[in-house]
mmCIF file of C-alpha atoms in Angstrom:
data_model
loop_
_atom_site.group_PDB
_atom_site.id
_atom_site.type_symbol
_atom_site.label_atom_id
_atom_site.label_comp_id
_atom_site.label_asym_id
_atom_site.label_seq_id
_atom_site.Cartn_x
_atom_site.Cartn_y
_atom_site.Cartn_z
ATOM 1 C CA GLY A 17 73.838 -189.922 39.422
ATOM 2 C CA LEU A 18 76.144 -186.952 40.106
ATOM 3 C CA ASP A 19 75.381 -184.002 42.320
ATOM 4 C CA GLY A 20 75.987 -180.415 41.235
ATOM 5 C CA HIS A 21 79.410 -180.205 42.874
ATOM 6 C CA GLN A 22 80.548 -183.363 41.097
ATOM 7 C CA VAL A 23 79.306 -182.050 37.753
ATOM 8 C CA LEU A 24 81.116 -178.756 38.325
ATOM 9 C CA GLU A 25 84.331 -180.614 39.156
ATOM 10 C CA ALA A 26 83.962 -182.719 35.998
ATOM 11 C CA ILE A 27 83.423 -179.608 33.850
ATOM 12 C CA ARG A 28 86.503 -177.893 35.278
ATOM 13 C CA ALA A 29 88.607 -181.068 34.923
ATOM 14 C CA GLU A 30 87.630 -181.376 31.261
ATOM 15 C CA GLU A 31 88.468 -177.706 30.686
ATOM 16 C CA THR A 32 91.882 -178.271 32.278
ATOM 17 C CA ARG A 33 92.446 -181.357 30.142
ATOM 18 C CA LEU A 34 91.584 -179.387 26.995
ATOM 19 C CA ASP A 35 93.554 -176.306 28.148
ATOM 20 C CA ILE A 36 90.408 -174.170 28.228
ATOM 21 C CA GLY A 37 90.349 -171.508 30.862
ATOM 22 C CA GLY A 38 89.686 -167.940 31.778
ATOM 23 C CA THR A 39 86.897 -166.321 29.811
ATOM 24 C CA LYS A 40 86.738 -169.295 27.435
ATOM 25 C CA GLY A 41 85.494 -171.668 30.143
ATOM 26 C CA VAL A 42 81.911 -172.608 30.846
ATOM 27 C CA LYS A 43 80.075 -170.177 33.103
ATOM 28 C CA VAL A 44 78.329 -172.199 35.797
ATOM 29 C CA VAL A 45 75.418 -170.916 37.865
ATOM 30 C CA MET A 46 74.688 -173.301 40.728
ATOM 31 C CA THR A 47 70.990 -173.576 41.571
ATOM 32 C CA THR A 48 70.168 -175.377 44.781
ATOM 33 C CA ALA A 49 67.917 -175.401 47.805
ATOM 34 C CA VAL A 50 70.985 -175.664 50.058
ATOM 35 C CA GLU A 51 71.751 -172.400 51.837
ATOM 36 C CA ASP A 52 74.677 -173.752 53.847
ATOM 37 C CA PRO A 53 77.630 -171.306 53.776
ATOM 38 C CA LYS A 54 80.083 -174.227 53.508
ATOM 39 C CA SER A 55 78.292 -175.492 50.384
ATOM 40 C CA ILE A 56 78.158 -172.017 48.873
ATOM 41 C CA LEU A 57 81.871 -171.364 49.462
ATOM 42 C CA GLY A 58 82.697 -174.854 48.193
ATOM 43 C CA SER A 59 80.862 -174.110 44.960
ATOM 44 C CA PHE A 60 82.898 -170.970 44.393
ATOM 45 C CA TRP A 61 86.141 -172.734 45.305
ATOM 46 C CA LYS A 62 85.302 -175.390 42.708
ATOM 47 C CA GLY A 63 84.787 -172.699 40.089
ATOM 48 C CA CYS A 64 81.171 -171.636 39.803
ATOM 49 C CA GLU A 65 80.468 -168.062 38.786
ATOM 50 C CA ALA A 66 77.190 -167.625 40.672
ATOM 51 C CA TYR A 67 74.993 -169.389 43.204
ATOM 52 C CA LEU A 68 71.213 -169.018 43.388
ATOM 53 C CA HIS A 69 68.873 -170.485 45.995
ATOM 54 C CA LYS A 70 65.667 -172.276 45.033
ATOM 55 C CA PRO A 71 62.996 -171.297 44.447
ATOM 56 C CA ILE A 72 64.707 -169.218 41.778
ATOM 57 C CA ASP A 73 63.518 -165.633 41.543
ATOM 58 C CA LYS A 74 63.274 -164.739 37.835
ATOM 59 C CA SER A 75 64.595 -161.206 38.312
ATOM 60 C CA LYS A 76 67.629 -162.482 40.272
ATOM 61 C CA LEU A 77 68.326 -165.090 37.599
ATOM 62 C CA LEU A 78 68.117 -162.516 34.811
ATOM 63 C CA GLN A 79 70.373 -160.104 36.725
ATOM 64 C CA THR A 80 72.893 -162.879 37.343
ATOM 65 C CA LEU A 81 72.947 -163.768 33.641
ATOM 66 C CA LYS A 82 73.402 -160.093 32.749
ATOM 67 C CA ASN A 83 76.245 -159.768 35.258
ATOM 68 C CA LEU A 84 77.939 -162.755 33.621
ATOM 69 C CA GLU A 85 77.375 -161.118 30.227
ATOM 70 C CA LEU A 86 75.362 -164.096 29.004
ATOM 71 C CA ILE A 87 72.376 -161.940 28.062
ATOM 72 C CA GLU A 88 71.831 -158.260 27.409
#
């Protein structure tokens, strides 16, 4: 029953509780149909690494994952 922002906040809170941070933290790519600048900025302020609009373009997703060094 949580939205993406709430899940992101919960992930970051758990990382803080466990003293996990920096490059050891979870890399979060928000995927949403919302293109509102306030929502996008809010996602980055809450700690996401990338934000993709739906429908997700496969090439953009792959490039984002490469940029985050999650795939080669």
